Coordinates of C-alpha atoms in Angstrom, one line a residue:
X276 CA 101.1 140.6 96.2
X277 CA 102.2 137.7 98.4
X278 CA 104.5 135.0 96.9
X279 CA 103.9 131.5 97.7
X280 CA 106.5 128.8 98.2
X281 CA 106.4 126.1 95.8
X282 CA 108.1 122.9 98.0
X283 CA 106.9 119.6 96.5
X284 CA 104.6 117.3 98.0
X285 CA 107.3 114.8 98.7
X286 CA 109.0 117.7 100.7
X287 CA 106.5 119.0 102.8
X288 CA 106.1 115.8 104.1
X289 CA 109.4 115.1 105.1
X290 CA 109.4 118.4 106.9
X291 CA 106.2 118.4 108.6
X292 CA 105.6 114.8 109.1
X293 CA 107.4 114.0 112.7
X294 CA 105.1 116.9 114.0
X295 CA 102.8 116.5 117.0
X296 CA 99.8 117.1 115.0
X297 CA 96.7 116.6 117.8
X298 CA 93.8 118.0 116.8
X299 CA 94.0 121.1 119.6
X300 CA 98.0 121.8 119.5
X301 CA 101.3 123.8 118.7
X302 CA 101.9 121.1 116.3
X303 CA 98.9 121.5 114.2
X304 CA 99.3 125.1 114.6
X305 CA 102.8 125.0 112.6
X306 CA 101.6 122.2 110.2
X307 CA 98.8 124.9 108.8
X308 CA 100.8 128.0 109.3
X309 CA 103.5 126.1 106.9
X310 CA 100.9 124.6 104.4
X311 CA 99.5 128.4 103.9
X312 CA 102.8 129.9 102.5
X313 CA 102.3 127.4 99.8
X314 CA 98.8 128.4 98.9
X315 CA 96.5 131.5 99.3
X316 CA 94.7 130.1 102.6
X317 CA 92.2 131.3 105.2
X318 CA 93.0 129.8 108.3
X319 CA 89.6 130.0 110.5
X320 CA 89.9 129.7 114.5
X321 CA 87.3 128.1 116.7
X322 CA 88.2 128.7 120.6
X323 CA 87.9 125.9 123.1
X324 CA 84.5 125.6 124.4
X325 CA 83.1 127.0 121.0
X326 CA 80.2 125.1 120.4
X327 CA 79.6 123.0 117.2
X328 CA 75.8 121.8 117.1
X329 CA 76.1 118.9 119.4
X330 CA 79.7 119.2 119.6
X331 CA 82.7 121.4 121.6
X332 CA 85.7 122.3 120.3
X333 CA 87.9 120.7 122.9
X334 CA 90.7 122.2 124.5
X335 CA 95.0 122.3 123.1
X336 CA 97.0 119.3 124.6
X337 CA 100.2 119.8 125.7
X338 CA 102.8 116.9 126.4
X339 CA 105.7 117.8 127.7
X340 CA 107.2 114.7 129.1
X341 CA 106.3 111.0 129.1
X342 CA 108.5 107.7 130.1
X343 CA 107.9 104.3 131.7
X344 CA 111.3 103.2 133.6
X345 CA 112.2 100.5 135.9
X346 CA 112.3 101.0 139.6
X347 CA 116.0 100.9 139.0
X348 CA 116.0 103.9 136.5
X349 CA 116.2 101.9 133.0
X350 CA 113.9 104.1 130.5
X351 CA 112.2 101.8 128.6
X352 CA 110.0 104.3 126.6
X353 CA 110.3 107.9 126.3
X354 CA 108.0 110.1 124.4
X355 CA 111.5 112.2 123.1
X356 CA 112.2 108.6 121.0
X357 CA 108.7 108.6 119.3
X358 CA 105.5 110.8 119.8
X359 CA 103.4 107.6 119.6
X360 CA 104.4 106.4 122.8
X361 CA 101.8 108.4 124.2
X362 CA 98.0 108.5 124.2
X363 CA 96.8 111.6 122.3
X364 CA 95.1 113.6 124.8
X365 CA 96.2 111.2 127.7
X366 CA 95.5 112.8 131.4
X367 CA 99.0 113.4 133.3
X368 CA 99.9 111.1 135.6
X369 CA 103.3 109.9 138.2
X370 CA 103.5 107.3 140.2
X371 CA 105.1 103.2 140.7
X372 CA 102.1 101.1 139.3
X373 CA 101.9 97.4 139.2
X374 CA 102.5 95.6 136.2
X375 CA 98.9 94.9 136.2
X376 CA 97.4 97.9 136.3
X377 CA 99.9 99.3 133.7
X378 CA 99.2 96.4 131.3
X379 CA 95.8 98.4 131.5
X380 CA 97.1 101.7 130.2
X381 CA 99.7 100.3 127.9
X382 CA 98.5 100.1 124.3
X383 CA 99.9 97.5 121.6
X384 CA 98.8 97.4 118.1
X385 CA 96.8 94.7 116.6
X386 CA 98.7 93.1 114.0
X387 CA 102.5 94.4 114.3
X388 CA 103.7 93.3 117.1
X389 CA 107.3 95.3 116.3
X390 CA 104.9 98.6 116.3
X391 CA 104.4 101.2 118.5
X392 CA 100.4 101.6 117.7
X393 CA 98.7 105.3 117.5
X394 CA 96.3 105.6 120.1
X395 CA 93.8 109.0 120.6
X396 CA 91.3 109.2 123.6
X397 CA 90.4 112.9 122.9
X398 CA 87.0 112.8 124.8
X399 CA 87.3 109.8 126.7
X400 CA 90.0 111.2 129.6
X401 CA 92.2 108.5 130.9
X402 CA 95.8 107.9 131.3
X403 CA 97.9 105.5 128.2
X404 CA 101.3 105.1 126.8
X405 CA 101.7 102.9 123.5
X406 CA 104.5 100.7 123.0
X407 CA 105.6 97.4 121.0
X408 CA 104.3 94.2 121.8
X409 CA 107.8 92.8 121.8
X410 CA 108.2 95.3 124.8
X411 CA 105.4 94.7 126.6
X412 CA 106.0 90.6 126.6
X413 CA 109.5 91.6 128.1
X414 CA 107.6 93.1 131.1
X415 CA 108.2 90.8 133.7
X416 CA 108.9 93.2 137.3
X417 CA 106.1 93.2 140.0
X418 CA 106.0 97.5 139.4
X419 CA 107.2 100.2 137.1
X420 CA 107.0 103.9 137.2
X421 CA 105.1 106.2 135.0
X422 CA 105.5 109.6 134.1
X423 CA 103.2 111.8 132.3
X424 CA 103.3 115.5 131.8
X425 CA 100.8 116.7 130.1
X426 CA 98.3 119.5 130.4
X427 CA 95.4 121.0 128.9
X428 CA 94.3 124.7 127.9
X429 CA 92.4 127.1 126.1
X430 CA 93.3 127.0 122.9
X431 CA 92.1 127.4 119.2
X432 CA 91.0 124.7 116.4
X433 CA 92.3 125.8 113.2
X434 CA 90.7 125.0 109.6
X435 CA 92.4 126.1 106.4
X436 CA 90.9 126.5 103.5
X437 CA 91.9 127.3 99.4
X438 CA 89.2 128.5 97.7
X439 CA 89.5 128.2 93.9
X440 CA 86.8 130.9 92.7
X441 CA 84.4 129.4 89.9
X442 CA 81.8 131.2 87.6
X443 CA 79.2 129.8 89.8
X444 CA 78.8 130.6 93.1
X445 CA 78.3 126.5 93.5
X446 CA 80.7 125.2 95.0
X447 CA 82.6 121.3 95.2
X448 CA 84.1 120.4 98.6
X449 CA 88.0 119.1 99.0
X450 CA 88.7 118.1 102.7
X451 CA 91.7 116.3 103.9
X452 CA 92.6 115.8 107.5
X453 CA 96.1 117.1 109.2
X454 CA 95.7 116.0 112.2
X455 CA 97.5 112.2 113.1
X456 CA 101.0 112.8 114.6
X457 CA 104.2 111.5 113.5
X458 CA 102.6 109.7 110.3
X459 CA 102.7 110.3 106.6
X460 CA 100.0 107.8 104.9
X461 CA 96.8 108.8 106.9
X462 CA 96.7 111.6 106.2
X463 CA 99.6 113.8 105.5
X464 CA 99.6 112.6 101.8
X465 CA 95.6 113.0 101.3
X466 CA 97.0 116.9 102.7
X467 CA 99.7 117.2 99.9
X468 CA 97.8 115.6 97.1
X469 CA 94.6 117.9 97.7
X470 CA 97.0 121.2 98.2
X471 CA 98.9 120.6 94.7
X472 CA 95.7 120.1 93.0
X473 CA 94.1 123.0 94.2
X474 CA 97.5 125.0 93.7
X475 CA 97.1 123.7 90.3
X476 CA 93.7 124.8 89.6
X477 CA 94.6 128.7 90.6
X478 CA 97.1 128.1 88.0
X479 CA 94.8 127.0 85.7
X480 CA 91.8 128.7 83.6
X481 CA 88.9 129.8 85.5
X482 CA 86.8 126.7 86.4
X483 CA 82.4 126.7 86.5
X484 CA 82.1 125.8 90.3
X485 CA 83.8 127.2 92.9
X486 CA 86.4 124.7 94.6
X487 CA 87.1 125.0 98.6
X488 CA 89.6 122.9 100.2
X489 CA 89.9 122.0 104.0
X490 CA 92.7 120.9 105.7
X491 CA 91.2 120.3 108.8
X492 CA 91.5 118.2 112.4
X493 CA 89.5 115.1 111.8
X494 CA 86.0 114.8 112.6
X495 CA 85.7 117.8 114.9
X496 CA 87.3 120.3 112.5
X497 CA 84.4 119.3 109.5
X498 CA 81.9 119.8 112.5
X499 CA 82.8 122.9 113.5
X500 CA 83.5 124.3 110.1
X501 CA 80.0 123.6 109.1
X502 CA 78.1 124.9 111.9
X503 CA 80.1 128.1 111.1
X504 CA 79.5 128.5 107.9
X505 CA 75.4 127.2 107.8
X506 CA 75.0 129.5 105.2
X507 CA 77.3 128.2 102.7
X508 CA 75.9 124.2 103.1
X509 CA 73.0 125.1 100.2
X510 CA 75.7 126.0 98.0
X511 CA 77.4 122.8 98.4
X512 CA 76.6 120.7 95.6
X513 CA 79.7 117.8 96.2
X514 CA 82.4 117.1 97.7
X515 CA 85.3 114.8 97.6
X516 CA 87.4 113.2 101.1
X517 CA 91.2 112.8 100.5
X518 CA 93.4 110.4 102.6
X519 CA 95.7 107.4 102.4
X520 CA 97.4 108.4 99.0
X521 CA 100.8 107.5 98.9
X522 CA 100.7 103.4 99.9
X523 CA 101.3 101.3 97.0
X524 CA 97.7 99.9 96.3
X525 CA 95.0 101.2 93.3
X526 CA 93.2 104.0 94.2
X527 CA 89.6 103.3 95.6
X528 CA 86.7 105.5 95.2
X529 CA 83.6 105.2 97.8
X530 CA 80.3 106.7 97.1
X531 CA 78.3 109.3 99.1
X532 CA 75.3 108.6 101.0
X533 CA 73.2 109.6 98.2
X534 CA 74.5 107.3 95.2
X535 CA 72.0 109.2 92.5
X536 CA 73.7 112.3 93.1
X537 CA 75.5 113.8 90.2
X538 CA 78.5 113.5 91.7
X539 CA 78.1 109.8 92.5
X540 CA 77.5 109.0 88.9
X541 CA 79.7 111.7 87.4
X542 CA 82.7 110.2 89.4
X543 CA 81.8 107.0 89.1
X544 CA 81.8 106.8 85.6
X545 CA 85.1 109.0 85.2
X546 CA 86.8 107.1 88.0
X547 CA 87.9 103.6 85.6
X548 CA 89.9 105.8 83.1
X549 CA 91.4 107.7 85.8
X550 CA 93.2 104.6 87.3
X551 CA 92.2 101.3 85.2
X552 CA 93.6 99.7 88.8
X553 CA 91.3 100.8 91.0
X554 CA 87.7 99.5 92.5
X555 CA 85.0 101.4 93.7
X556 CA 82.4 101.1 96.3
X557 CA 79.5 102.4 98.3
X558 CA 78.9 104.5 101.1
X559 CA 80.6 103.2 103.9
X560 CA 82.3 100.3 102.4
X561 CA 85.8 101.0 101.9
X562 CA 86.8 103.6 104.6
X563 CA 85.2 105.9 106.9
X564 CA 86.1 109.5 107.3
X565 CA 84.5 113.3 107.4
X566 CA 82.8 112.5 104.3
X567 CA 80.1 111.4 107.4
X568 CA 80.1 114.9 108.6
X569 CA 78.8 116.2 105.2
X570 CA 77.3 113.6 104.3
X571 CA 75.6 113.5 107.7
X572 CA 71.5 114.4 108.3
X573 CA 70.6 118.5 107.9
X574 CA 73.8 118.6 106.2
X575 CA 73.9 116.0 102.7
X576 CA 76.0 117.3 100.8
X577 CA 77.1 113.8 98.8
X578 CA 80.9 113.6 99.6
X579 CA 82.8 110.6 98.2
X580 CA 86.1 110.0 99.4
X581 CA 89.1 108.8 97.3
X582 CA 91.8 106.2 99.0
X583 CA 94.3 104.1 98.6
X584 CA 92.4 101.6 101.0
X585 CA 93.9 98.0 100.0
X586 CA 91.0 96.0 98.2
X587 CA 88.1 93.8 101.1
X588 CA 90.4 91.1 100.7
X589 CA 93.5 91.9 101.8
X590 CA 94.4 90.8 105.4
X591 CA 96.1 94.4 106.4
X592 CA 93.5 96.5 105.4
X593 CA 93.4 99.4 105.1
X594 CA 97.4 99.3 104.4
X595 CA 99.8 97.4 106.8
X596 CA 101.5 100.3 108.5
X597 CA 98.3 102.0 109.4
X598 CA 98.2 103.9 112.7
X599 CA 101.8 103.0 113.6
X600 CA 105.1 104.5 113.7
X601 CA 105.8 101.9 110.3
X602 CA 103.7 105.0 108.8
X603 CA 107.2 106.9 107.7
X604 CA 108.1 108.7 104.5
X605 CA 110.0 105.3 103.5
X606 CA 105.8 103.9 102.1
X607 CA 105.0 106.7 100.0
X608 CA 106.6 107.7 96.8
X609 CA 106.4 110.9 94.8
X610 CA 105.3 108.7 91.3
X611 CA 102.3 107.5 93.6
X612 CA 101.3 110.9 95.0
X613 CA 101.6 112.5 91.7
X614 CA 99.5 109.5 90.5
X615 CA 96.4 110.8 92.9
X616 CA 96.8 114.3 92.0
X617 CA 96.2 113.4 88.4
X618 CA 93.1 111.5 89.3
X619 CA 91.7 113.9 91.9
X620 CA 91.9 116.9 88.5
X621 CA 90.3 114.4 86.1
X622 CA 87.7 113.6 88.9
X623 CA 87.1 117.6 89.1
X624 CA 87.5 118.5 85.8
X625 CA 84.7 115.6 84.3
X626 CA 82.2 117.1 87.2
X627 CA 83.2 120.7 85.8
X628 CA 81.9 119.7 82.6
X629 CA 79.3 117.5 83.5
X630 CA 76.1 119.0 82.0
X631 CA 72.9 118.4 80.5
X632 CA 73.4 117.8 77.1
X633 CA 70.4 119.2 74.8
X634 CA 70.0 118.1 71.3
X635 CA 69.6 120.9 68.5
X636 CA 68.3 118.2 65.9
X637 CA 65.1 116.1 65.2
X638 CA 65.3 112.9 64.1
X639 CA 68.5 110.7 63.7
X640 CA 71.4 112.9 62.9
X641 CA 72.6 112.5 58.8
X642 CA 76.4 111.2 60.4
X643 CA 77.8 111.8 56.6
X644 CA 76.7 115.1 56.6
X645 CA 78.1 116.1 59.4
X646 CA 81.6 114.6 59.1
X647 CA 80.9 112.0 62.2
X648 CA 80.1 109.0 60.2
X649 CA 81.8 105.7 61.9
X650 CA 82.9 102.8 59.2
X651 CA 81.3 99.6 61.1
X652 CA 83.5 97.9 59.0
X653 CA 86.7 99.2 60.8
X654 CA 85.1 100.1 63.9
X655 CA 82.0 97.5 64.4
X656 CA 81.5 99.0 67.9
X657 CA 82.2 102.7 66.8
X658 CA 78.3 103.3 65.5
X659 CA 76.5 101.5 67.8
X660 CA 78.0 103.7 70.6
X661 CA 77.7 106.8 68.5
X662 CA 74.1 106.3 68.1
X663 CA 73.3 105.5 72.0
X664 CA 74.9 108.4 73.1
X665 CA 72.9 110.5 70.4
X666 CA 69.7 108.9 71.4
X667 CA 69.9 110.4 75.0
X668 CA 70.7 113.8 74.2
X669 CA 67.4 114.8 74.9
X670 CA 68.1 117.7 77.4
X671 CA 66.8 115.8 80.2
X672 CA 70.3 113.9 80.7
X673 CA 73.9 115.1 81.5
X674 CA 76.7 113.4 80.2
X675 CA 77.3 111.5 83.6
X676 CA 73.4 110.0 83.3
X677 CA 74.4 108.9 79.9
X678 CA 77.7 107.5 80.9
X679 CA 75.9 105.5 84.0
X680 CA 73.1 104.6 81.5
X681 CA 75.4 102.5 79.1
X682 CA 77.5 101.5 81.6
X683 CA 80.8 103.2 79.7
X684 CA 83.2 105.7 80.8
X685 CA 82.1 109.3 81.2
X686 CA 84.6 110.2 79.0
X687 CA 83.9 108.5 76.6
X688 CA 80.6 109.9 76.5
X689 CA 82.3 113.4 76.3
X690 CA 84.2 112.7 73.4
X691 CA 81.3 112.4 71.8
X692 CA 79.3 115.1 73.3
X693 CA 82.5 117.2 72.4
X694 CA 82.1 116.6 69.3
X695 CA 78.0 116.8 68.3
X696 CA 78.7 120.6 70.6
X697 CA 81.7 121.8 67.4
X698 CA 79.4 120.3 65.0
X699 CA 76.7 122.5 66.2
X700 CA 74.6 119.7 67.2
X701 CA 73.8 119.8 71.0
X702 CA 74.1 122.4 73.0
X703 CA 75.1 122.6 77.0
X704 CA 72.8 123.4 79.8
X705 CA 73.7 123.4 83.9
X706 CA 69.8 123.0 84.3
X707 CA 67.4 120.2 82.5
X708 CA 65.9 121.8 79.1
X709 CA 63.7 118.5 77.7
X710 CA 63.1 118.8 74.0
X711 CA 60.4 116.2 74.2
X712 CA 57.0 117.2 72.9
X713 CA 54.1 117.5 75.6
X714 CA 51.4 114.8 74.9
X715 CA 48.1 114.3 77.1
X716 CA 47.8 111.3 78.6
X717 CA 45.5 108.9 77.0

């Protein structure tokens, strides 16, 4: 029986972090191959040129050298200082340029102008090299000379995955993405939350649905996992997106493309006593991610995604170090990361017990009898709410339809479903069982 490591979130990050993670590379390769001694993990290969519906998996970049120097010889950026001061996936290219033309292949970030920006051009093949703004005002010579070594080559895109096995052959998606190098925030931290959680749940007593988690290369990696696994997408009931976990901000939960789902309203309505801090919005509204892929058309699986994407407001959305080498282990703490894996296993556990809830009484319940009699007197809200939830346990709701219904946490709603289920009261169905007599139509 293999034995599993059992390194903390906080220090897998500060190990794997620096890493040139591109999506096709030797860095991703050790990121994965290190995250699977932690965990019992499949790691599935796609080879360059594999198709992926209307998608190839592209080929494994290779940088071995990139600098931008004075005619003189003064290095004023080296790829050996910082991965970042390349282009991911940037063609090679040497020779003296002018200061023009390299103003046109030498990226800056938006807002920081102390950053060195991450920039990718994966399918769009050009030269670049990234580097502060400060720098690139400094740039005042006629001509400077690049260097880029880079290459490309057949290769393999790797996709692990965790699966948690349930009673049900159902199963809930977890997907995070490994793939941004030299950064911590997106998404290394959505990586580490989603890997203790599952690592957790194997720990844990056997769960309904079955739970699968991918660690994947953005985009690409949720594409080609997919179209390689057809047969598994009608089994996919939800699925829940990972990322930006560790920046100080409330969590934010976005909805799928199908906000009626069950897992819209089961997370929905579990998500404001998971983190009383937090805001919540639709599809598309708060970050975008691979929870497009599955959520994407001949596919629709609804996939939320959980964040720590600073609130609409905020004038460095989605956090202020994003895509830049500011993205370090110095903005995440262990308390905040520890923080999402508490709300990613209460989001999984209320959709675990999310069920229909069928009533095994006529009539309005004798409270008294039955020990579940609230004192209006002490609790003037307690009955009202008792009764509501007993007047839609009717076998044609779940707990999360109930919850979404009064507008009140899910689980609060199970408390009381809990209960009415000891008291022999209501029972608990997967599928709709209405207890509602048939009547024609007048």
């Amino acid at each position: 029986m293999k034995v599993f490591k059992n390194s903390s979130m906080f220090e897998l990050i500060q190990e794997l972090w620096f890493l040139r993670r591109e999506i096709v590379s030797d860095g991703f390769d050790h990121a994965i191959t290190r995250l699977a001694e932690e965990a019992p993990m499949v790691l599935h290969e796609y080879p360059t040129g594999e198709p992926a519906w209307t998608w190839r998996v592209p080929e494994k970049w290779i940088c071995e050298e990139a600098y931008l120097e004075t005619l003189d010889g003064v290095r004023l950026i080296d790829v050996r200082d910082h991965p970042l001061h390349i282009v991911s996936y940037s063609l090679p290219f040497e020779g003296v340029v002018s200061r023009e033309e390299l103003l046109s292949h030498l990226h800056t970030h938006p807002r920081l102008p102390d950053a060195i920006p991450y920039m990718f051009k994966y399918y769009e093949r050009d030269w670049g090299l990234c580097a502060p703004q400060t720098l690139v005002d400094a740039l005042t010579d006629d001509s400077y000379r690049v260097v880029i070594r880079t290459r490309f080559e057949p290769g393999a895109l790797k996709v692990g995955e965790v699966i948690v096995p349930g009673k049900s052959s159902k199963t809930v998606i977890v997907a995070a993405h490994l793939c941004h190098p030299a950064m911590v925030n997106d998404d290394l931290t959505g990586v580490v939350v989603g890997l203790e959680a599952f690592r957790r749940l194997l720990a844990g007593p056997q769960p309904y649905y079955t739970y699968r988690l991918l660690l994947l290369p953005e985009t690409i990696g949720s594409i080609a996992y997919l179209s390689h696994n057809e047969a598994l997408i009608p089994q996919m009931i939800a699925g829940l997106f990972l990322e930006m976990l560790g920046n100080d901000s409330p969590h934010a939960l976005q909805g799928s493309f199908q906000p009626g789902s069950q897992a819209d309203l089961c997370w929905f309505s579990a998500f404001p006593g998971l983190d009383a801090q937090g805001y919540a919005g639709p599809y598309r509204s708060v970050i975008n991610n691979d929870e497009r892929q599955f959520n994407a058309p001949g596919v629709r699986v609804p996939m939320l995604s959980l964040s720590r994407v600073e609130p609409a407001s905020s004038s460095t959305r989605p956090y202020r170090e994003y895509h830049s080498n500011f993205d370090t282990p110095e903005i995440v703490t262990p308390q905040r990361l520890e923080e999402s894996v508490r709300v990613v296993l209460g989001m999984l556990e209320a959709f675990d017990r999310n069920q229909y809830v069928v009533n095994c009484f006529k009539g309005e319940i004798f409270c008294s009898g039955y020990d579940i009699w609230i004192d209006y007197r002490v609790n003037p809200e307690g009955p009202r709410r008792l009764f509501e939830i007993m007047e839609r346990c009717d076998g044609e709701r779940t707990a999360a339809d109930i919850a979404t219904e009064l507008q009140i946490p899910f689980h609060a709603v199970w408390e009381v479903v809990d209960l009415l289920r000891r008291k022999g009261l209501v029972e608990l169905s997967r599928i709709p069982q209405p207890t509602t007599p048939q009547r024609e139509r007048l």
